[in-house]
mmCIF file of C-alpha atoms in Angstrom:
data_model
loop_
_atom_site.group_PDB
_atom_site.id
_atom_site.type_symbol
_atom_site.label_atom_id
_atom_site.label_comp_id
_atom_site.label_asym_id
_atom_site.label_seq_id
_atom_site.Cartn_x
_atom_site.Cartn_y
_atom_site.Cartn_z
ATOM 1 C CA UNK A 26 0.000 0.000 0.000
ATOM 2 C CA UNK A 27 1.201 3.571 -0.586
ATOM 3 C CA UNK A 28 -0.346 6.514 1.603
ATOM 4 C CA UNK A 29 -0.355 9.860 0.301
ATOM 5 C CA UNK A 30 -2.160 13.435 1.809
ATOM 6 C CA UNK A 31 -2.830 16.857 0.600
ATOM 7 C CA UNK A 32 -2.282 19.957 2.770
ATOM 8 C CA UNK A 33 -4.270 23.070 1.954
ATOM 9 C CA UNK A 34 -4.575 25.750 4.502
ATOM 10 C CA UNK A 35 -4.447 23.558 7.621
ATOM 11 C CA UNK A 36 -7.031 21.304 6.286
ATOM 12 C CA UNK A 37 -5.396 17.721 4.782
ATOM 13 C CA UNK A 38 -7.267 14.664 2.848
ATOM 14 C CA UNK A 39 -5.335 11.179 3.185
ATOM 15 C CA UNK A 40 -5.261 9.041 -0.117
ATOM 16 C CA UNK A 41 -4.261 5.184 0.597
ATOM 17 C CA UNK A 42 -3.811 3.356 -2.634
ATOM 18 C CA UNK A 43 -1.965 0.127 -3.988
ATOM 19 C CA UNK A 44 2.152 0.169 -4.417
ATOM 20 C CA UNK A 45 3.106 0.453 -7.768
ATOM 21 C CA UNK A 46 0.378 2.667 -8.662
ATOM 22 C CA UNK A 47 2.058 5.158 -10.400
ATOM 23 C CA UNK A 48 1.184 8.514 -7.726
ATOM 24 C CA UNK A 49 -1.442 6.639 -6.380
ATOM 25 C CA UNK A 50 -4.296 9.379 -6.868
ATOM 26 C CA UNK A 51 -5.925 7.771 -10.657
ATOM 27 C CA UNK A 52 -9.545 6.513 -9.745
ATOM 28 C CA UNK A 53 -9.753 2.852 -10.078
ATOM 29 C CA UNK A 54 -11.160 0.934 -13.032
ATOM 30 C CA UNK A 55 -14.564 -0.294 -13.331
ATOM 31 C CA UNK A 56 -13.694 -2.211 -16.244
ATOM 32 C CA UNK A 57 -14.668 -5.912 -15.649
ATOM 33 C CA UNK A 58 -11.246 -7.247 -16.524
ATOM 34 C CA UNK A 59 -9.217 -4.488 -14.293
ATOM 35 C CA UNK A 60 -11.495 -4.177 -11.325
ATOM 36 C CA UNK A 61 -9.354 -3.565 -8.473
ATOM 37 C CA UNK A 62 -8.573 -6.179 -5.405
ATOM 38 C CA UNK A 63 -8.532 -3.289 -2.644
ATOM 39 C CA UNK A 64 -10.148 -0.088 -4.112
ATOM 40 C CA UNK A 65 -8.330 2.997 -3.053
ATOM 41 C CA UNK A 66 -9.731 5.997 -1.146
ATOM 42 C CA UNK A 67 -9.641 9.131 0.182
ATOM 43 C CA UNK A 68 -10.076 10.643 3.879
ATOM 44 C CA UNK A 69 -12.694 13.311 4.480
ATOM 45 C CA UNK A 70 -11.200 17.200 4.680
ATOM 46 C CA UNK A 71 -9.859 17.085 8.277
ATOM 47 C CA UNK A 72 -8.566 20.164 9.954
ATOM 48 C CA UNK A 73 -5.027 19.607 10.879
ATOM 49 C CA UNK A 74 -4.169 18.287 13.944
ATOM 50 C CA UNK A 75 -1.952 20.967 14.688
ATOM 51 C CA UNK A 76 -5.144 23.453 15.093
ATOM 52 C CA UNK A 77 -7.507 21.326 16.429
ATOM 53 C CA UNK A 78 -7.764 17.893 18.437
ATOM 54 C CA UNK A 79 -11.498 17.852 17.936
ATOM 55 C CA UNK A 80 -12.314 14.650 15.739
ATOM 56 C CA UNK A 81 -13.598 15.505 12.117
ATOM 57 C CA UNK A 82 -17.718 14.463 11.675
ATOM 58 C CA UNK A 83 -16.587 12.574 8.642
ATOM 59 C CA UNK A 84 -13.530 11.193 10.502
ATOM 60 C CA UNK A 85 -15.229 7.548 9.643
ATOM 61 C CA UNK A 86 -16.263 8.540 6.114
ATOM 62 C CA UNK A 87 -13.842 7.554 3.107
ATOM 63 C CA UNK A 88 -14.652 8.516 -0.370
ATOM 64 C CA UNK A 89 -14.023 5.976 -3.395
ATOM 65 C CA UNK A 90 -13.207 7.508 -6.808
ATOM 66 C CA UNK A 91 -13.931 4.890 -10.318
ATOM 67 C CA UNK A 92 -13.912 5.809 -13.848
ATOM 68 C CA UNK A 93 -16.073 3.381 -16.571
ATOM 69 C CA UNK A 94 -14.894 2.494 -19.673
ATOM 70 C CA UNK A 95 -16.225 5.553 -21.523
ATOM 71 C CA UNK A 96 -13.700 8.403 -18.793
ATOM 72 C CA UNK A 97 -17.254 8.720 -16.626
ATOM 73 C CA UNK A 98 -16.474 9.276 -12.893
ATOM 74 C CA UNK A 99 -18.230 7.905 -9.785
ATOM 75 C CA UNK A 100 -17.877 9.167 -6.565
ATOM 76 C CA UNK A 101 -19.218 6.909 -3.841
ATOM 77 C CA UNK A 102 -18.375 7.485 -0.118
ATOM 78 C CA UNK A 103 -18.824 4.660 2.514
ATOM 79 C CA UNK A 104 -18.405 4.583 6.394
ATOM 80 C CA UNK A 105 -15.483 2.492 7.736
ATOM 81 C CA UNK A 106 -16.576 1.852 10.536
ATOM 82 C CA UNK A 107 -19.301 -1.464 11.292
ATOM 83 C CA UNK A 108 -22.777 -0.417 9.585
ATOM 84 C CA UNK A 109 -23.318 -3.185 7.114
ATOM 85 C CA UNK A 110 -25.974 -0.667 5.407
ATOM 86 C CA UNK A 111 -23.179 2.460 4.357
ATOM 87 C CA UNK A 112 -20.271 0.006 2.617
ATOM 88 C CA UNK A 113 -19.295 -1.045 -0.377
ATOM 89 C CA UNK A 114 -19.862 -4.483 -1.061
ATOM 90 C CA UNK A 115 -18.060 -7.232 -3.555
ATOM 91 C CA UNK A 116 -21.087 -8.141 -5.120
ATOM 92 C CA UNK A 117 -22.382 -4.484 -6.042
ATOM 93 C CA UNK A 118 -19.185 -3.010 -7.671
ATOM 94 C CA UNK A 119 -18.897 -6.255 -9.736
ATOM 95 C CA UNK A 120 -22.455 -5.444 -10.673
ATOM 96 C CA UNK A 121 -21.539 -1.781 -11.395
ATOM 97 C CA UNK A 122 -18.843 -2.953 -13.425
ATOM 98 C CA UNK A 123 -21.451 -5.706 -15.443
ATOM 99 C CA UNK A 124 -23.704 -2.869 -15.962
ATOM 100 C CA UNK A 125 -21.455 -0.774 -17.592
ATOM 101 C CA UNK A 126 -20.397 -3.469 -20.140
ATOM 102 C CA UNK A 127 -23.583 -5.042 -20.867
ATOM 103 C CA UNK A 128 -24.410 -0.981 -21.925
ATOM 104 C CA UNK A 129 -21.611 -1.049 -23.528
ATOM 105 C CA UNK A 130 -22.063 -4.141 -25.701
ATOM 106 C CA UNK A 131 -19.004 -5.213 -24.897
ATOM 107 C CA UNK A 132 -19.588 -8.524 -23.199
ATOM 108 C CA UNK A 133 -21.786 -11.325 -23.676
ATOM 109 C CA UNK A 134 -24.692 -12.797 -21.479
ATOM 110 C CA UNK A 135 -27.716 -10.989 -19.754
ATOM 111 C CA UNK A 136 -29.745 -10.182 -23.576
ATOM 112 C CA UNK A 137 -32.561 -9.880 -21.718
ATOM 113 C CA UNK A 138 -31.430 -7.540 -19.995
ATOM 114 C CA UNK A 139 -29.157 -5.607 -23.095
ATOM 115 C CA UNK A 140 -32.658 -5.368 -24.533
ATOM 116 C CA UNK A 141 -34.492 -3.873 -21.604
ATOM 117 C CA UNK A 142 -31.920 -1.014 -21.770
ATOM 118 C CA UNK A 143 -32.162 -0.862 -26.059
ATOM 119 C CA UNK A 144 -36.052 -0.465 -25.768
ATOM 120 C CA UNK A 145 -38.428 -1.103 -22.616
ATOM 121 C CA UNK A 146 -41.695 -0.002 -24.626
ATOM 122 C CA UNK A 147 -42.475 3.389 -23.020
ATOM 123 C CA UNK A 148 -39.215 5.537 -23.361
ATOM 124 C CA UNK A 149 -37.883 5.797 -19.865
ATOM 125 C CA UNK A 150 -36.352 2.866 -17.649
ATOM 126 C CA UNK A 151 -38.266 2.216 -13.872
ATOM 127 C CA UNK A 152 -35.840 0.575 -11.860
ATOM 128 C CA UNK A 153 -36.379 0.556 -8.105
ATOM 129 C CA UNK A 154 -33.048 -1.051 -6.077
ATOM 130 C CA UNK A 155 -33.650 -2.984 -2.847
ATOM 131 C CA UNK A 156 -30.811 -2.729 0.109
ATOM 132 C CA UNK A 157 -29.033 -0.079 -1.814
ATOM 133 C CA UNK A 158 -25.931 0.366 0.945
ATOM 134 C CA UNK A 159 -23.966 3.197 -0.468
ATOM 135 C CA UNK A 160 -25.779 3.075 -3.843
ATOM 136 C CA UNK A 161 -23.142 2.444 -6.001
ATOM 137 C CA UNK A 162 -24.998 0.194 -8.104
ATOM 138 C CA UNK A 163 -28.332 2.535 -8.839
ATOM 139 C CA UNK A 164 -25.839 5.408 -9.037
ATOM 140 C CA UNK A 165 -23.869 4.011 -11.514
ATOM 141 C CA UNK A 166 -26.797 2.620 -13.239
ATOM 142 C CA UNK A 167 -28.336 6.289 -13.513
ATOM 143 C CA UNK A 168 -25.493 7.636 -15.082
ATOM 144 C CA UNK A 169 -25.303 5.448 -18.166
ATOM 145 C CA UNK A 170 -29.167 5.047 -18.946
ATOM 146 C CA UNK A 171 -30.627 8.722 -20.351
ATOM 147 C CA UNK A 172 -34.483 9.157 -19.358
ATOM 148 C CA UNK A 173 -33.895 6.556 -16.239
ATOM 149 C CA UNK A 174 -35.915 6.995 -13.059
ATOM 150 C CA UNK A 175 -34.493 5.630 -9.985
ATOM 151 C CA UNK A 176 -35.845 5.105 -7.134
ATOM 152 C CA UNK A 177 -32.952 3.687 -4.477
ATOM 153 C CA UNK A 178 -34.274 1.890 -1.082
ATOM 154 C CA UNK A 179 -33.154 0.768 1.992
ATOM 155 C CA UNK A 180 -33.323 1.261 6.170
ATOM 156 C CA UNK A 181 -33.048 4.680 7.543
ATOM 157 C CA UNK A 182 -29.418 3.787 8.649
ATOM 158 C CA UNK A 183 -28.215 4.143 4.863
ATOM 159 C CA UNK A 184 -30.594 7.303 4.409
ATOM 160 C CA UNK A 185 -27.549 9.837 4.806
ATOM 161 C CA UNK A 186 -24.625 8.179 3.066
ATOM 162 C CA UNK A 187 -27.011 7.239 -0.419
ATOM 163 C CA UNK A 188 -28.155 10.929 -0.427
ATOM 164 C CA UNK A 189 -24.237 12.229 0.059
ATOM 165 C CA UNK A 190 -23.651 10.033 -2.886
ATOM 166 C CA UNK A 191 -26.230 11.489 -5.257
ATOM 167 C CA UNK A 192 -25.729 14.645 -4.700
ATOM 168 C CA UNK A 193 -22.167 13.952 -5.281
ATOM 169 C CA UNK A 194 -22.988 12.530 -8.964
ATOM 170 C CA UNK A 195 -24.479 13.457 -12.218
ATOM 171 C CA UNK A 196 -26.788 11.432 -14.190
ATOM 172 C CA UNK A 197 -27.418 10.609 -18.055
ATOM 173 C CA UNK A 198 -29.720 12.824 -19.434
ATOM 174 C CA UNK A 199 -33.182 13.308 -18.349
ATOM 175 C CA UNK A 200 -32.445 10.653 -15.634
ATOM 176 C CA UNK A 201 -33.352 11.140 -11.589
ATOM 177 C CA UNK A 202 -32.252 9.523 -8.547
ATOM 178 C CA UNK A 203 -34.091 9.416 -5.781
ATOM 179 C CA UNK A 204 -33.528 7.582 -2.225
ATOM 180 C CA UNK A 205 -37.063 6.024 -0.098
ATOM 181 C CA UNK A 206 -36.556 4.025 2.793
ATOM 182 C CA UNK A 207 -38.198 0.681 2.812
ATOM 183 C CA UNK A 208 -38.416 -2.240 5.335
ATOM 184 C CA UNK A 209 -38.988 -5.509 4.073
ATOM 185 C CA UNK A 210 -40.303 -6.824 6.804
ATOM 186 C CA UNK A 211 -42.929 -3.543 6.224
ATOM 187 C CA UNK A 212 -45.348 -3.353 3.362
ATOM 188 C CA UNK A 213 -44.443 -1.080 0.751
ATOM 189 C CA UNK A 214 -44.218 2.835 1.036
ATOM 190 C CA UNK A 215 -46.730 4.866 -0.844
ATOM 191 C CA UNK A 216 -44.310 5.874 -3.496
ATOM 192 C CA UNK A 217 -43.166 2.175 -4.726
ATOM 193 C CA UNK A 218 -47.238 1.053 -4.488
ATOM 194 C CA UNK A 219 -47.880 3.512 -7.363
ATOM 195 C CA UNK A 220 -44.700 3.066 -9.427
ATOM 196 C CA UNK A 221 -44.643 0.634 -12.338
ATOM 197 C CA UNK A 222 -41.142 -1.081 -12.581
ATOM 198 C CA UNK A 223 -39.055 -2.518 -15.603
ATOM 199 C CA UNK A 224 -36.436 -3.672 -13.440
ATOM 200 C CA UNK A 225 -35.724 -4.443 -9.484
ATOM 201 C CA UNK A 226 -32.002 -4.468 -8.612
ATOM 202 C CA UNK A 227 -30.514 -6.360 -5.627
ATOM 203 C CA UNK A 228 -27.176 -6.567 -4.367
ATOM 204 C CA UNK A 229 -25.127 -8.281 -1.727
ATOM 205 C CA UNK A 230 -28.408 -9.207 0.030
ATOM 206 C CA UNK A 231 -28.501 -13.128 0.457
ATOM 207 C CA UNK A 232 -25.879 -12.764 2.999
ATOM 208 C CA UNK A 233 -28.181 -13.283 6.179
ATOM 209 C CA UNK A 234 -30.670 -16.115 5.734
ATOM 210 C CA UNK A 235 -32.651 -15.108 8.354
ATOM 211 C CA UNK A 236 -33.974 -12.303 6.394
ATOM 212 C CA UNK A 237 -34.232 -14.382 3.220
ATOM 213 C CA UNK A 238 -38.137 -14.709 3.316
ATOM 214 C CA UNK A 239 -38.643 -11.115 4.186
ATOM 215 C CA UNK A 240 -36.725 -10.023 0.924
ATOM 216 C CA UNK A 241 -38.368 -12.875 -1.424
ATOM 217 C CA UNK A 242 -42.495 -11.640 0.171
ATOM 218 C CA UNK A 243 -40.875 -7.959 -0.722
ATOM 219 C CA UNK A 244 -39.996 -9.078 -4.119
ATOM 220 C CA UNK A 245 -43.284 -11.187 -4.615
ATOM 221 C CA UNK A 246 -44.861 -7.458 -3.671
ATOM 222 C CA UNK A 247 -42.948 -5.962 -6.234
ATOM 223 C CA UNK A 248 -43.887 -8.114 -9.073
ATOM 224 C CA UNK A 249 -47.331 -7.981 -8.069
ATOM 225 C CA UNK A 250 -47.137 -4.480 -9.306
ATOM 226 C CA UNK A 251 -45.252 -4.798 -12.437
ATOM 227 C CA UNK A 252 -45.364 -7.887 -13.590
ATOM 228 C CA UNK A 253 -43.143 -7.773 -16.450
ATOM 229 C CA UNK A 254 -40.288 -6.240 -14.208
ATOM 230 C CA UNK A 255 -36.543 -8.225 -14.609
ATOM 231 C CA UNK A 256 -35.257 -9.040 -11.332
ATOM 232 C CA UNK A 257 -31.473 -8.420 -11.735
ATOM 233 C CA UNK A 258 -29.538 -9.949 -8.268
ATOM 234 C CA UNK A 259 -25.905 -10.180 -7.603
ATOM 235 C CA UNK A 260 -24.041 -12.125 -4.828
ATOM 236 C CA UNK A 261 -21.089 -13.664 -3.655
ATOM 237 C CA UNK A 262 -21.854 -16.778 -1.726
ATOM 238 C CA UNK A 263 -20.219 -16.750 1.451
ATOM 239 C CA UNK A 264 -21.852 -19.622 3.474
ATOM 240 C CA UNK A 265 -23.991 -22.776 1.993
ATOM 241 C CA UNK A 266 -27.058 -21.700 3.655
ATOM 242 C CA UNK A 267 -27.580 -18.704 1.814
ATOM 243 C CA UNK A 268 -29.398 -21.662 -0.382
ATOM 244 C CA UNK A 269 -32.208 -20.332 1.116
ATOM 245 C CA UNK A 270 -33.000 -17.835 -1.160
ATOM 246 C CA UNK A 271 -33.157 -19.658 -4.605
ATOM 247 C CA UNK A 272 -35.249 -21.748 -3.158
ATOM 248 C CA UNK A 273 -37.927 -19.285 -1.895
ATOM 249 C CA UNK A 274 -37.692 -17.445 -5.358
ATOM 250 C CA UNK A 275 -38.669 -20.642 -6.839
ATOM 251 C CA UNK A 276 -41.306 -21.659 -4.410
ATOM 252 C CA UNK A 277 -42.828 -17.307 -5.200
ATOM 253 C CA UNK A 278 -42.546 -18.746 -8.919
ATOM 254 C CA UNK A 279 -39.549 -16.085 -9.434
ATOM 255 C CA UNK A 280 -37.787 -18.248 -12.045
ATOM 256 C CA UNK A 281 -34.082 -17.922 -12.783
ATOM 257 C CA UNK A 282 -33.342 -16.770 -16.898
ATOM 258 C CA UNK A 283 -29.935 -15.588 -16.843
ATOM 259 C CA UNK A 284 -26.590 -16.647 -14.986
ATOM 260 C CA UNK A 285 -23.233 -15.657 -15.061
ATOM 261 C CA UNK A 286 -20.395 -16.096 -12.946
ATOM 262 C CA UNK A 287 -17.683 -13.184 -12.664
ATOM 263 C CA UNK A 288 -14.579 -13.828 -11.276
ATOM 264 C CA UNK A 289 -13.010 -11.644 -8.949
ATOM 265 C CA UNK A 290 -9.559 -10.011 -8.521
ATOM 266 C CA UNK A 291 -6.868 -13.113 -7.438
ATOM 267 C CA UNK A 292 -7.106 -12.804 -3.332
ATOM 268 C CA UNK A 293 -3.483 -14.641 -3.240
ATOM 269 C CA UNK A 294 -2.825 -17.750 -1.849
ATOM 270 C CA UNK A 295 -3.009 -19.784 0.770
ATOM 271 C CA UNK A 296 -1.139 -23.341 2.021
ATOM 272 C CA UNK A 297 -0.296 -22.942 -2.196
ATOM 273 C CA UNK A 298 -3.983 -22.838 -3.248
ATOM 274 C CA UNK A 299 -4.578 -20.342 -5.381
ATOM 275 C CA UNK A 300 -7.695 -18.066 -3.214
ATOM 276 C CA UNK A 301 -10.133 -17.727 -5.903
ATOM 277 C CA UNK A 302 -13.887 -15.768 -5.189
ATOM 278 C CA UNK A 303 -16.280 -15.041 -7.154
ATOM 279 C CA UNK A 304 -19.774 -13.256 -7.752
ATOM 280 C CA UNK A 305 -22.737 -14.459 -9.479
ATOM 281 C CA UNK A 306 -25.601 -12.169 -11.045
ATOM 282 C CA UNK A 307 -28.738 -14.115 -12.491
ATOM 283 C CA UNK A 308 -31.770 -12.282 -13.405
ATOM 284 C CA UNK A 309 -35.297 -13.567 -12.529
ATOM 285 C CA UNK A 310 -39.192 -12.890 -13.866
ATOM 286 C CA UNK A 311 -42.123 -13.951 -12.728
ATOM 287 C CA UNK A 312 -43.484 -16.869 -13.905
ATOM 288 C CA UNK A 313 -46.432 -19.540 -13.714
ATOM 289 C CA UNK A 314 -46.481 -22.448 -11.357
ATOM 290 C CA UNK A 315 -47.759 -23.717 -8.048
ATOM 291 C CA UNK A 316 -49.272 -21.931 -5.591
ATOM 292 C CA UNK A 317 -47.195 -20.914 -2.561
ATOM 293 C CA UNK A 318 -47.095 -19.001 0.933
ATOM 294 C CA UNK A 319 -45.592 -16.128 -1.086
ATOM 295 C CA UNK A 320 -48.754 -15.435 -3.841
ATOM 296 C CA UNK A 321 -50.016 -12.565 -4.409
ATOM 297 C CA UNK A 322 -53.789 -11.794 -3.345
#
């Protein structure tokens, strides 16, 4: 790791980046072949510590630059300290990443989903993101679509971080961003009952199995109201019974179309065995079969 900081009138920023980086201050890649293993950042503005010993209120705050394949910049800032809800997850920067190429045309796999973003029938793309963290991924997404609503969810904890974030971003053209907090173990806020959706993006949200039913009846919900909306999910598997989830999305009749398996950045090794993760993103639609717990009324 290299560590460099900027000193401007008794305020300094800390940048911590990889060795061998050339000065260590380029944003990191999003491109699917040269995502980064650690992603660099930046410190909040802190006053010196010469002038003041008072801690800085975004002393736990860290600030993560990218640029896409087409020079685009994203700005996403996460907490480092232990909120699961205000990081940035595997999963939803290898989704970023996938977004920006399937746009792009410059990968294979997902069609479906290629020709959702080509032509979705009325001229501007609904999507609606479930347990959004930072919202890197609806962020990102909103920044390559033109006329894209987006409507980014989560619990109240991620409320201040996701709005930081989109203020500190421009969209595509004619495209909005907008942040709504949602519980899914609530029923759905006024605002997503009266939305029609083309697509429902979830990220890095199998993790805890315990909540696995409460996200699947929240996605049943969803499709309820737009029917013909793509489910687009991303996750690393970290334990077996994350299971769980695939197969309450096939007892809701939320049937799998699409899978692909993206490998991530070479973690080392270990005892000689080469350390090897990876994440997965399938997309799902509703489809017809058996009556379940999870229909509909």
């Amino acid at each position: 790791m290299v560590v460099h900081s900027i000193t401007v009138q008794d305020q300094f920023r800390v940048h911590v980046g990889i060795v061998g980086s050339g000065t260590g201050l380029q944003p990191d890649s999003l491109c699917a072949k040269n995502l980064p293993y650690i992603v660099s950042a930046w410190s909040g503005i802190t006053s010196s510590p010469r002038q003041s010993s008072e801690p800085s209120s975004q002393s736990a705050m860290v600030q993560r630059e990218f640029v896409d394949l087409q020079g685009r910049s994203l700005t996403i800032w996460e907490d480092t300290g232990e909120s699961i809800a205000r990081h940035i997850w595997d999963a939803g920067l290898v989704l970023t990443s996938w977004l920006i190429n399937i746009q792009s045309f410059q990968t294979g796999g997902m069609h479906e989903l290629a020709n959702l973003f080509r032509d979705n029938g009325h001229g501007r793309t609904n999507v609606l993101e479930l347990g959004t963290g930072c919202g890197i991924v609806g962020i990102g997404l909103a920044q390559l679509l033109p006329r894209c609503q987006l409507l980014l969810t989560d619990l109240p904890d991620a409320k201040e971080v996701v709005e930081m974030n989109i203020a500190a971003n421009s969209p595509a053209t004619a495209s909005r961003i907008a942040f709504a907090e949602l519980d899914w173990d609530s029923s759905l806020p006024h605002c997503v009952q009266k939305s029609h959706f083309d697509l429902i993006l979830v990220s890095d949200c199998t993790y805890n199995p315990g909540s696995a039913r409460s996200l699947v009846k929240t996605l049943v919900s969803l499709v309820s109201i737009s029917p013909d909306a793509a489910i687009l999910l991303a996750s690393k598997t970290r334990h077996s019974s994350e299971k769980v989830f695939f197969d309450l999305m096939e007892d809701a009749m939320l049937r799998k179309f699409e899978h692909v398996v993206i490998p991530l950045p070479n973690a080392g090794e270990d005892n000689g065995t080469v350390m090897q993760e990876s994440v997965q993103i399938f997309t799902f639609r509703s489809g017809r079969g058996r009556d379940s717990e999870f229909s509909s009324p």
